[in-house]
Short mmCIF file of C-alpha atoms in Angstrom, two decimals:
data_model
loop_
_atom_site.label_atom_id
_atom_site.label_comp_id
_atom_site.label_asym_id
_atom_site.label_seq_id
_atom_site.Cartn_x
_atom_site.Cartn_y
_atom_site.Cartn_z
CA MET A 1 10.22 130.91 385.81
CA PRO A 2 8.63 134.38 386.13
CA GLY A 3 5.11 134.14 387.47
CA ALA A 4 5.24 130.37 387.25
CA MET A 5 1.99 128.51 386.67
CA ASN A 6 1.21 125.28 388.45
CA SER A 7 1.38 121.99 386.56
CA THR A 8 -2.34 121.94 385.87
CA GLU A 9 -2.18 125.36 384.23
CA ALA A 10 0.94 124.38 382.29
CA ASP A 11 -0.78 121.32 380.86
CA GLU A 12 -3.90 123.29 380.03
CA GLY A 13 -2.24 124.88 377.01
CA TRP A 14 -1.56 121.51 375.42
CA ASN A 15 -5.03 120.25 376.29
CA LEU A 16 -6.55 123.27 374.58
CA ALA A 17 -4.51 122.45 371.48
CA LEU A 18 -6.41 119.17 371.36
CA SER A 19 -9.87 120.52 372.09
CA ARG A 20 -10.23 124.11 370.83
CA GLY A 21 -9.72 126.00 367.62
CA ASP A 22 -6.22 127.19 366.82
CA ALA A 23 -7.11 130.88 366.65
CA ALA A 24 -8.78 130.74 370.08
CA LEU A 25 -5.80 128.88 371.48
CA ARG A 26 -3.28 131.43 370.22
CA ALA A 27 -5.36 134.23 371.69
CA TRP A 28 -5.49 132.39 375.01
CA VAL A 29 -1.72 131.89 375.13
CA LEU A 30 -0.92 135.44 374.04
CA SER A 31 -3.27 136.81 376.69
CA HIS A 32 -0.63 135.82 379.25
CA PRO A 33 2.43 138.01 379.85
CA THR A 34 5.20 137.24 377.35
CA ASP A 35 7.74 136.52 380.06
CA LEU A 36 5.32 133.90 381.40
CA TRP A 37 4.32 131.92 378.30
CA SER A 38 7.78 132.18 376.72
CA GLU A 39 9.21 130.25 379.68
CA ASP A 40 6.37 127.78 380.04
CA ILE A 41 6.89 124.47 378.21
CA GLY A 42 3.19 123.63 378.01
CA LEU A 43 2.24 126.99 376.53
CA LEU A 44 5.12 126.95 374.06
CA LEU A 45 4.08 123.52 372.84
CA ALA A 46 0.49 124.71 372.62
CA MET A 47 1.57 127.62 370.42
CA ALA A 48 3.61 125.30 368.21
CA ALA A 49 0.64 122.94 367.93
CA THR A 50 -1.60 125.67 366.52
CA TYR A 51 0.40 125.53 363.29
CA ARG A 52 0.31 121.74 362.93
CA TRP A 53 -2.27 121.72 360.11
CA GLU A 54 -0.69 124.46 358.00
CA GLY A 55 1.78 122.35 356.02
CA ALA A 56 5.39 123.34 355.39
CA ALA A 57 4.75 127.04 356.07
CA GLY A 58 3.10 126.21 359.38
CA ALA A 59 6.03 123.98 360.30
CA TRP A 60 8.41 126.91 359.94
CA ARG A 61 6.13 129.09 362.09
CA ALA A 62 5.99 126.40 364.76
CA LEU A 63 9.76 125.99 364.99
CA PRO A 64 10.63 128.96 367.28
CA TYR A 65 8.11 127.82 369.90
CA LEU A 66 9.08 124.16 369.61
CA GLU A 67 12.82 124.84 369.77
CA LYS A 68 12.42 127.02 372.87
CA ALA A 69 10.32 124.31 374.53
CA GLU A 70 12.98 121.69 373.73
CA ILE A 71 15.69 123.88 375.27
CA LEU A 72 13.63 124.21 378.45
CA ILE A 73 12.95 120.46 378.55
CA GLU A 74 16.68 119.76 378.27
CA ALA A 75 17.38 122.17 381.13
CA ARG A 76 14.62 120.82 383.39
CA PRO A 77 15.04 117.09 384.11
CA GLU A 78 11.84 117.13 386.15
CA THR A 79 9.70 117.86 383.06
CA SER A 80 6.81 115.42 382.81
CA GLY A 81 6.81 112.56 380.35
CA ARG A 82 3.63 114.03 378.87
CA LEU A 83 5.36 117.23 377.83
CA ARG A 84 8.47 115.40 376.64
CA ALA A 85 6.40 113.07 374.47
CA SER A 86 4.28 115.96 373.20
CA ALA A 87 7.43 117.80 372.13
CA ALA A 88 8.70 114.71 370.30
CA ILE A 89 5.37 114.29 368.49
CA LEU A 90 5.39 117.93 367.44
CA ARG A 91 9.01 117.62 366.27
CA CYS A 92 7.89 114.60 364.25
CA LEU A 93 5.14 116.65 362.59
CA VAL A 94 7.53 119.48 361.72
CA GLN A 95 10.01 117.05 360.18
CA ARG A 96 7.27 115.27 358.24
CA SER A 97 6.07 118.60 356.85
CA HIS A 98 9.61 119.43 355.71
CA GLY A 99 10.01 116.05 353.99
CA ASP A 100 12.70 114.91 356.44
CA LEU A 101 11.08 111.52 356.90
CA PHE A 102 13.99 109.61 358.44
CA ALA A 103 14.27 112.22 361.20
CA ALA A 104 10.47 112.25 361.63
CA LEU A 105 10.44 108.48 362.10
CA HIS A 106 13.19 108.81 364.73
CA SER A 107 11.14 111.45 366.59
CA ALA A 108 8.03 109.26 366.57
CA ASP A 109 10.07 106.38 367.99
CA ALA A 110 11.48 108.75 370.62
CA ALA A 111 7.96 109.75 371.69
CA LEU A 112 6.97 106.10 372.08
CA GLU A 113 10.14 105.39 374.06
CA ILE A 114 9.40 108.30 376.42
CA LEU A 115 5.87 107.02 376.95
CA SER A 116 7.26 103.59 377.85
CA SER A 117 9.72 105.00 380.38
CA SER A 118 9.44 105.90 384.03
CA HIS A 119 8.98 109.57 383.05
CA SER A 120 5.37 108.84 382.06
CA ASP A 121 2.40 107.95 384.20
CA ILE A 122 -0.50 105.81 383.04
CA ARG A 123 -2.58 108.81 381.94
CA ASP A 124 0.21 110.00 379.65
CA ARG A 125 0.48 106.58 378.06
CA LEU A 126 -3.26 106.32 377.49
CA ASP A 127 -3.57 109.83 376.07
CA LEU A 128 -0.51 110.05 373.84
CA ARG A 129 0.62 106.56 372.87
CA SER A 130 -2.08 106.22 370.21
CA ALA A 131 -1.20 109.67 368.83
CA ALA A 132 2.48 108.69 368.56
CA LEU A 133 1.58 105.39 366.88
CA LEU A 134 -0.63 107.17 364.37
CA LYS A 135 2.09 109.68 363.54
CA ARG A 136 4.62 106.89 363.03
CA GLY A 137 2.11 105.11 360.80
CA THR A 138 1.62 108.18 358.60
CA ILE A 139 5.39 108.56 358.19
CA ARG A 140 5.80 104.90 357.30
CA VAL A 141 3.24 105.37 354.54
CA LEU A 142 5.32 108.18 353.07
CA THR A 143 8.51 106.11 353.33
CA GLY A 144 6.82 103.25 351.46
CA ASP A 145 6.80 100.88 354.46
CA LEU A 146 3.11 100.20 353.92
CA PHE A 147 2.65 96.92 355.73
CA ARG A 148 4.16 98.17 359.00
CA ALA A 149 2.32 101.45 358.49
CA ARG A 150 -0.98 99.56 358.45
CA GLY A 151 -0.06 97.94 361.77
CA ASP A 152 0.70 101.28 363.43
CA LEU A 153 -2.42 102.95 362.08
CA GLU A 154 -4.75 100.11 363.03
CA ARG A 155 -3.26 99.82 366.54
CA GLY A 156 -3.36 103.58 367.06
CA LEU A 157 -7.00 103.81 366.00
CA ARG A 158 -7.97 100.75 368.03
CA ASP A 159 -6.24 101.97 371.20
CA ALA A 160 -7.35 105.60 370.93
CA ASP A 161 -9.95 106.81 373.36
CA ALA A 162 -12.06 109.95 373.49
CA THR A 163 -8.96 112.17 373.73
CA LEU A 164 -8.14 111.54 370.05
CA THR A 165 -9.46 114.54 368.16
CA PRO A 166 -11.54 114.16 365.00
CA HIS A 167 -8.72 115.85 363.03
CA LYS A 168 -6.23 113.14 363.97
CA ARG A 169 -8.73 110.34 363.44
CA ILE A 170 -9.66 111.64 359.99
CA GLU A 171 -6.01 111.99 358.96
CA ALA A 172 -5.16 108.49 360.19
CA LEU A 173 -8.15 106.92 358.43
CA GLY A 174 -7.18 108.71 355.22
CA PHE A 175 -3.66 107.29 355.40
CA LEU A 176 -5.06 103.83 356.16
CA ALA A 177 -7.26 104.02 353.06
CA ILE A 178 -4.21 105.00 350.98
CA VAL A 179 -2.40 101.91 352.29
CA GLU A 180 -5.34 99.71 351.32
CA VAL A 181 -5.41 101.09 347.77
CA PHE A 182 -1.68 100.63 347.20
CA THR A 183 -1.60 97.13 348.66
CA GLY A 184 -4.52 95.95 346.60
CA SER A 185 -7.95 96.19 348.18
CA VAL A 186 -10.08 99.00 346.81
CA THR A 187 -13.06 97.41 348.55
CA GLU A 188 -11.27 97.56 351.92
CA ALA A 189 -10.20 101.15 351.24
CA HIS A 190 -13.82 102.03 350.54
CA ARG A 191 -14.82 100.45 353.87
CA VAL A 192 -12.33 102.72 355.67
CA MET A 193 -13.73 105.69 353.76
CA ARG A 194 -17.25 104.92 354.97
CA THR A 195 -15.98 105.35 358.53
CA ALA A 196 -13.98 108.51 357.83
CA ARG A 197 -16.25 110.47 355.51
CA PRO A 198 -19.08 111.20 358.02
CA LEU A 199 -16.47 112.52 360.48
CA ALA A 200 -14.90 114.75 357.83
CA ASP A 201 -18.27 116.07 356.67
CA ARG A 202 -18.95 117.38 360.18
CA MET A 203 -15.60 119.21 360.36
CA PRO A 204 -14.41 122.40 358.67
CA GLY A 205 -11.97 121.80 355.84
CA GLY A 206 -8.25 121.65 356.52
CA LEU A 207 -5.02 119.88 355.68
CA TRP A 208 -6.04 116.94 357.87
CA THR A 209 -8.58 115.92 355.22
CA ALA A 210 -5.95 115.77 352.43
CA PRO A 211 -5.11 112.05 352.91
CA LEU A 212 -8.83 111.27 352.87
CA GLU A 213 -9.39 113.17 349.62
CA ILE A 214 -6.29 111.58 348.07
CA ALA A 215 -7.58 108.12 349.01
CA GLU A 216 -10.99 108.88 347.48
CA MET A 217 -9.34 109.89 344.21
CA LEU A 218 -7.00 106.89 344.19
CA ILE A 219 -10.07 104.68 344.53
CA ALA A 220 -11.70 106.57 341.65
CA ALA A 221 -8.57 106.03 339.53
CA GLU A 222 -8.62 102.29 340.19
CA ARG A 223 -12.27 102.28 339.13
CA ASP A 224 -11.50 104.30 335.99
CA GLU A 225 -13.54 107.27 337.24
CA LEU A 226 -10.91 109.89 338.13
CA ARG A 227 -12.02 112.30 335.39
CA HIS A 228 -15.19 112.91 337.41
CA HIS A 229 -13.00 114.25 340.24
CA ALA A 230 -11.00 116.72 338.10
CA PRO A 231 -12.44 119.87 339.79
CA ALA A 232 -11.84 118.38 343.24
CA LEU A 233 -8.26 117.51 342.26
CA ARG A 234 -7.58 121.10 341.17
CA ARG A 235 -8.88 122.33 344.52
CA LEU A 236 -6.79 119.75 346.38
CA MET A 237 -3.63 120.83 344.54
CA SER A 238 -4.04 124.39 345.79
CA GLU A 239 -4.56 123.16 349.36
CA VAL A 240 -1.57 120.80 349.54
CA ASP A 241 0.94 122.87 347.54
CA GLY A 242 4.27 122.72 349.40
CA SER A 243 3.03 120.17 351.94
CA GLU A 244 4.04 116.55 352.47
CA PHE A 245 0.90 115.54 350.54
CA GLU A 246 1.79 117.34 347.32
CA PHE A 247 3.58 114.41 345.69
CA LEU A 248 0.54 112.13 346.07
CA ALA A 249 -1.63 114.85 344.55
CA ARG A 250 0.86 115.11 341.66
CA HIS A 251 0.59 111.35 341.18
CA LEU A 252 -3.17 111.81 340.88
CA GLN A 253 -2.52 114.41 338.18
CA VAL A 254 -0.49 111.79 336.31
CA LEU A 255 -3.32 109.27 336.62
CA LEU A 256 -5.89 111.81 335.44
CA ALA A 257 -3.73 112.76 332.46
CA GLU A 258 -3.33 109.05 331.65
CA GLU A 259 -7.07 108.52 331.80
CA CYS A 260 -7.58 111.50 329.47
CA ASP A 261 -4.65 110.51 327.22
CA ASP A 262 -2.87 113.81 327.95
CA LEU A 263 0.77 112.80 327.52
CA GLU A 264 2.15 116.31 328.01
CA GLY A 265 0.20 116.65 331.26
CA ARG A 266 1.64 113.36 332.50
CA PHE A 267 5.22 114.47 331.92
CA GLU A 268 4.65 117.88 333.51
CA ALA A 269 3.31 116.31 336.73
CA ILE A 270 6.16 113.77 336.75
CA ARG A 271 8.73 116.58 336.45
CA ARG A 272 7.21 118.28 339.48
CA MET A 273 7.32 114.98 341.39
CA ARG A 274 11.05 114.81 340.69
CA VAL A 275 11.56 118.26 342.24
CA ILE A 276 9.69 117.20 345.37
CA GLU A 277 11.66 113.96 345.55
CA ARG A 278 14.96 115.85 345.51
CA GLU A 279 13.80 118.03 348.40
CA SER A 280 12.84 115.04 350.59
CA THR A 281 14.78 112.43 352.51
CA GLY A 282 13.44 108.93 352.92
CA ALA A 283 10.44 109.45 350.62
CA ALA A 284 10.75 105.99 349.09
CA LEU A 285 7.06 105.88 348.18
CA LEU A 286 7.54 108.97 346.03
CA GLY A 287 10.53 107.46 344.24
CA VAL A 288 8.72 104.22 343.50
CA ILE A 289 5.56 105.91 342.26
CA ARG A 290 7.48 108.39 340.12
CA MET A 291 9.51 105.55 338.59
CA GLY A 292 6.36 103.71 337.58
CA ASP A 293 4.65 106.85 336.29
CA ARG A 294 7.68 107.89 334.23
CA ALA A 295 8.31 104.46 332.74
CA GLN A 296 4.69 104.11 331.64
CA ALA A 297 4.59 107.64 330.21
CA LEU A 298 7.77 106.98 328.22
CA MET A 299 6.29 103.75 326.86
CA ARG A 300 3.13 105.60 325.85
CA ALA A 301 5.34 108.13 324.05
CA GLY A 302 7.11 105.29 322.24
CA ASP A 303 10.46 106.06 323.92
CA LEU A 304 11.18 102.49 324.95
CA ALA A 305 14.94 103.04 325.25
CA ARG A 306 14.55 105.64 328.00
CA ALA A 307 11.81 103.59 329.65
CA ALA A 308 14.26 100.67 329.80
CA VAL A 309 16.82 102.88 331.57
CA VAL A 310 14.22 103.93 334.15
CA LEU A 311 13.24 100.31 334.79
CA ARG A 312 16.86 99.18 335.00
CA ASP A 313 17.47 101.62 337.85
CA GLU A 314 14.27 100.79 339.74
CA SER A 315 14.48 99.68 343.35
CA ASP A 316 11.16 98.61 344.84
CA PRO A 317 11.57 95.63 347.17
CA ALA A 318 7.89 95.81 348.17
CA HIS A 319 6.83 95.68 344.49
CA LEU A 320 4.28 98.46 344.91
CA VAL A 321 5.06 99.23 341.27
CA CYS A 322 6.28 95.97 339.79
CA GLY A 323 9.32 96.60 337.61
CA ALA A 324 9.10 93.11 336.10
CA ALA A 325 5.54 93.77 334.92
CA LEU A 326 6.60 97.06 333.36
CA ARG A 327 9.56 95.42 331.65
CA ALA A 328 7.17 92.77 330.34
CA ARG A 329 4.94 95.49 328.99
CA ALA A 330 7.93 97.03 327.24
CA ALA A 331 8.74 93.63 325.74
CA LEU A 332 5.20 93.42 324.36
CA ALA A 333 5.64 96.88 322.89
CA ILE A 334 8.50 95.66 320.68
CA GLY A 335 6.77 92.42 319.76
CA GLU A 336 8.54 90.04 322.15
CA PRO A 337 5.76 88.18 324.04
CA HIS A 338 8.12 85.33 324.98
CA ARG A 339 10.31 87.76 326.94
CA ALA A 340 7.22 89.29 328.52
CA VAL A 341 6.18 85.89 329.86
CA ASP A 342 9.70 85.27 331.19
CA GLU A 343 9.75 88.65 332.97
CA ILE A 344 6.45 88.00 334.73
CA ARG A 345 6.90 84.33 335.59
CA ASN A 346 8.52 84.95 338.98
CA CYS A 347 5.99 87.61 340.04
CA PHE A 348 3.38 84.99 340.88
CA LEU A 349 5.86 83.09 343.06
CA ASP A 350 6.94 86.14 345.10
CA GLU A 351 5.04 86.49 348.36
CA ASP A 352 6.08 90.16 348.64
CA HIS A 353 3.89 91.19 345.70
CA PRO A 354 0.72 93.05 346.76
CA ILE A 355 -2.43 91.92 344.98
CA ARG A 356 -2.57 95.25 343.13
CA SER A 357 0.79 94.55 341.48
CA LEU A 358 -0.17 90.95 340.76
CA THR A 359 -3.31 92.02 338.91
CA TYR A 360 -1.26 94.28 336.63
CA ALA A 361 1.16 91.40 336.03
CA ALA A 362 -1.73 89.04 335.28
CA ALA A 363 -3.19 91.49 332.74
CA ILE A 364 0.11 91.68 330.86
CA ASP A 365 0.67 87.92 331.15
CA ALA A 366 -2.77 87.20 329.68
CA GLN A 367 -2.04 89.48 326.72
CA ALA A 368 1.35 87.89 326.08
CA ARG A 369 -0.12 84.37 326.21
CA VAL A 370 -2.80 85.30 323.67
CA LEU A 371 -0.14 86.62 321.29
CA LEU A 372 1.78 83.36 321.69
CA GLY A 373 -1.34 81.31 321.01
CA ASP A 374 -1.26 79.77 324.49
CA LEU A 375 -4.94 80.38 325.18
CA ARG A 376 -5.20 77.96 328.09
CA SER A 377 -2.55 79.87 330.05
CA ALA A 378 -4.10 83.16 328.94
CA ASP A 379 -7.46 82.00 330.34
CA ALA A 380 -5.83 81.10 333.67
CA ALA A 381 -4.15 84.51 333.97
CA PHE A 382 -7.37 86.29 333.04
CA ARG A 383 -9.41 84.25 335.51
CA PHE A 384 -6.98 85.23 338.29
CA LEU A 385 -7.29 88.87 337.20
CA LEU A 386 -11.08 88.65 337.09
CA ARG A 387 -11.32 87.00 340.51
CA GLU A 388 -9.05 89.48 342.30
CA CYS A 389 -10.55 92.56 340.65
CA ALA A 390 -14.08 91.37 341.46
CA ARG A 391 -13.01 91.19 345.11
CA SER A 392 -11.16 94.50 345.17
CA GLY A 393 -13.46 96.55 342.97
CA ALA A 394 -10.54 97.72 340.79
CA LEU A 395 -10.79 98.08 337.02
CA ARG A 396 -7.57 99.85 336.06
CA ALA A 397 -5.58 96.67 335.37
CA PHE A 398 -7.93 95.85 332.49
CA ARG A 399 -6.86 99.08 330.79
CA LYS A 400 -3.46 97.48 330.22
CA VAL A 401 -5.00 94.95 327.79
CA PRO A 402 -5.70 96.00 324.17
CA GLY A 403 -9.39 96.00 323.34
CA ARG A 404 -9.22 93.19 320.78
CA VAL A 405 -7.33 90.90 323.17
CA LEU A 406 -9.65 91.79 326.04
CA SER A 407 -12.71 90.99 323.91
CA LEU A 408 -11.30 87.54 323.16
CA LEU A 409 -10.55 86.85 326.83
CA ILE A 410 -14.00 88.03 327.90
CA GLU A 411 -15.69 85.81 325.32
CA ARG A 412 -13.75 82.76 326.50
CA ALA A 413 -14.37 83.56 330.19
CA THR A 414 -18.15 83.57 329.70
CA ARG A 415 -17.96 79.78 329.38
CA ASP A 416 -16.41 79.42 332.85
CA ASP A 417 -18.16 78.77 336.13
CA LEU A 418 -18.09 82.28 337.65
CA ASP A 419 -19.49 83.53 340.92
CA THR A 420 -21.94 86.44 341.03
CA ALA A 421 -19.31 89.17 341.49
CA GLU A 422 -17.09 87.79 338.73
CA ARG A 423 -20.04 87.48 336.35
CA ALA A 424 -21.11 91.06 337.08
CA LEU A 425 -17.59 92.36 336.43
CA LEU A 426 -17.34 90.37 333.20
CA GLU A 427 -20.64 91.83 331.99
CA LEU A 428 -19.41 95.34 332.84
CA LEU A 429 -16.19 94.76 330.92
CA ALA A 430 -18.09 93.35 327.95
CA SER A 431 -20.30 96.44 327.81
CA THR A 432 -17.38 98.88 327.88
CA VAL A 433 -14.45 97.15 326.19
CA ASP A 434 -14.98 98.77 322.78
CA ALA A 435 -15.21 102.24 324.30
CA ALA A 436 -12.47 101.79 326.88
CA GLY A 437 -9.93 100.04 324.69
CA ASP A 438 -6.41 100.16 326.02
CA ILE A 439 -5.29 103.54 327.27
CA ALA A 440 -1.57 102.81 327.20
CA ASP A 441 -1.45 101.35 323.69
CA GLU A 442 -4.66 102.42 321.99
CA ALA A 443 -5.16 103.80 318.48
CA ILE A 444 -1.66 104.32 317.17
CA ALA A 445 -1.93 107.44 315.00
CA LEU A 446 -0.77 106.08 311.64
CA SER A 447 -1.54 108.09 308.53
CA PRO A 448 -3.52 106.42 305.71
CA ARG A 449 -0.33 106.05 303.64
CA GLU A 450 1.55 104.57 306.64
CA ARG A 451 -1.25 102.05 307.13
CA MET A 452 -1.07 101.15 303.46
CA VAL A 453 2.70 100.62 303.66
CA LEU A 454 2.29 98.56 306.84
CA ALA A 455 -0.38 96.36 305.22
CA ARG A 456 1.86 95.66 302.22
CA LEU A 457 4.77 94.91 304.54
CA ALA A 458 2.54 92.40 306.35
CA ALA A 459 1.69 90.82 302.99
CA GLY A 460 5.38 90.05 302.51
CA GLU A 461 6.30 92.82 300.08
CA SER A 462 9.79 94.32 300.27
CA PRO A 463 10.28 98.11 300.59
CA ARG A 464 11.38 98.23 296.94
CA THR A 465 8.25 96.37 295.77
CA ILE A 466 6.06 98.65 297.89
CA ALA A 467 7.69 101.70 296.31
CA GLN A 468 7.02 100.36 292.83
CA SER A 469 3.40 99.48 293.66
CA LEU A 470 2.68 102.91 295.13
CA HIS A 471 4.67 104.77 292.46
CA VAL A 472 6.92 106.54 294.99
CA SER A 473 10.64 106.51 295.59
CA LEU A 474 12.32 103.87 297.73
CA ASN A 475 13.54 106.61 300.11
CA THR A 476 9.94 107.74 300.63
CA VAL A 477 8.89 104.22 301.62
CA LYS A 478 11.89 103.89 303.94
CA THR A 479 10.98 107.19 305.61
CA GLN A 480 7.39 106.03 306.08
CA LEU A 481 8.55 102.70 307.51
CA ARG A 482 10.83 104.48 310.00
CA SER A 483 7.82 106.54 311.10
CA VAL A 484 5.70 103.39 311.46
CA TYR A 485 8.40 101.66 313.51
CA ARG A 486 8.76 104.69 315.77
CA LYS A 487 5.02 105.02 316.38
CA LEU A 488 4.73 101.31 317.10
CA GLY A 489 7.77 101.36 319.38
CA ALA A 490 9.47 98.64 317.34
CA SER A 491 12.95 98.27 315.90
CA THR A 492 12.43 95.33 313.53
CA ARG A 493 9.96 94.32 310.82
CA ASP A 494 8.67 91.34 312.80
CA GLY A 495 8.41 93.43 315.96
CA ALA A 496 6.40 96.11 314.16
CA LEU A 497 4.00 93.58 312.66
CA GLU A 498 3.50 91.78 316.00
CA ARG A 499 2.87 95.07 317.75
CA ALA A 500 0.43 96.23 315.06
CA ARG A 501 -1.53 92.97 315.31
CA SER A 502 -1.68 93.14 319.11
CA LEU A 503 -3.14 96.65 318.89
CA GLY A 504 -5.62 95.81 316.17
CA VAL A 505 -3.91 98.14 313.69
CA LEU A 506 -3.53 95.10 311.42
CA THR A 507 -6.59 92.88 311.12
CA THR A 508 -5.04 90.20 308.91
#
């Protein structure tokens, strides 16, 4: 190697990548003769590392340096385990940025294997093992393997010492908070945020804070407060565009559009999620989230046939988005509460269901039981929902229940023996139920004439009798009834009437 540096100098480049700013590090490397740093593994890896927080574009810039370092490692069997593991971790980051998650997971495993081998001394294992665990944990989040991801992230954070930079700690804590939101505990996610936020506030902004900001907004969505974060979400979208975090930001756009009842905005964000999904490998979390977002948007649009196709093709063994609960919701939409109960029955027996999914299932189950007149079972489902949401701090599941049904359940629950947190949540719901209503099924936009036709249909009049009473043609009444059925998402008279009653469109 021309003008070879000793091992201490070779390692210094990588150490600077962990302790100094990227611009200063690049200047330091480039201050050496090209024929020196271009043949030095440590300096090449240091140069590659300076692009690690620049998303997909940075990953492409890092590749020439990383690939040259890997060639030199292959040609030099004596290369230290530290440099070998560092190269594998960087390769993992590049692959994660490109959406090649299966390959990224393999690289993270390779780094851990190197650190467990005879190539590595104890210092290497102490310094880099936690970094490799954290990287594997972040990838497992993106692949949807959330429970094992939590294990990697918690172990990596627990085992990390002072060599773990604030950037890496902030990113890992952000991913851990995302895991907590998706698996059910908003309260636990908020606890993680209390640890991470002071660290992030002391650091300049960068891509490493994206998971943290995403987690904050997911928490806000579960608490029905995402609209207050709309400016921050717009800023986040510009920062993560083209990165591995973009699809989660797009999901937040869907949630914001849902909260604001912007159906067109929901579909636009979902279409973009589909593009990202096609460009990724192993992004199971994206597929599951997009499936749930699309099915719910189609149901809100009244396109139950297409929603059924989406749910038929769903594959979510971890039940992060419970297909059975969504199918039950579709059954309610066409006035079939018995089928809704049947769809959900097994959810409460499945140990794989996260609490977050179970609360959504309980909300739909409670609604179906009310429509069937089984108030005792409805009370039990609502009490489960109330208990779990009081613990987790989440409110979004209550938005799945029509306002009139929710009011009834709240009134009945006030007679129960509730703890302080449950009582406080019940009082909050009681104070907001009329304003909040049910976002997915609220205020069907029937015209005055359509409401009149629907009311006469509910009174038992035939279309011909309605036409005679209103002094219009039979074809006009049939056209209005088709419009009513479409808006209510029903295909039969009984289904339309059941749906209208559940939404409060019919009060008799």
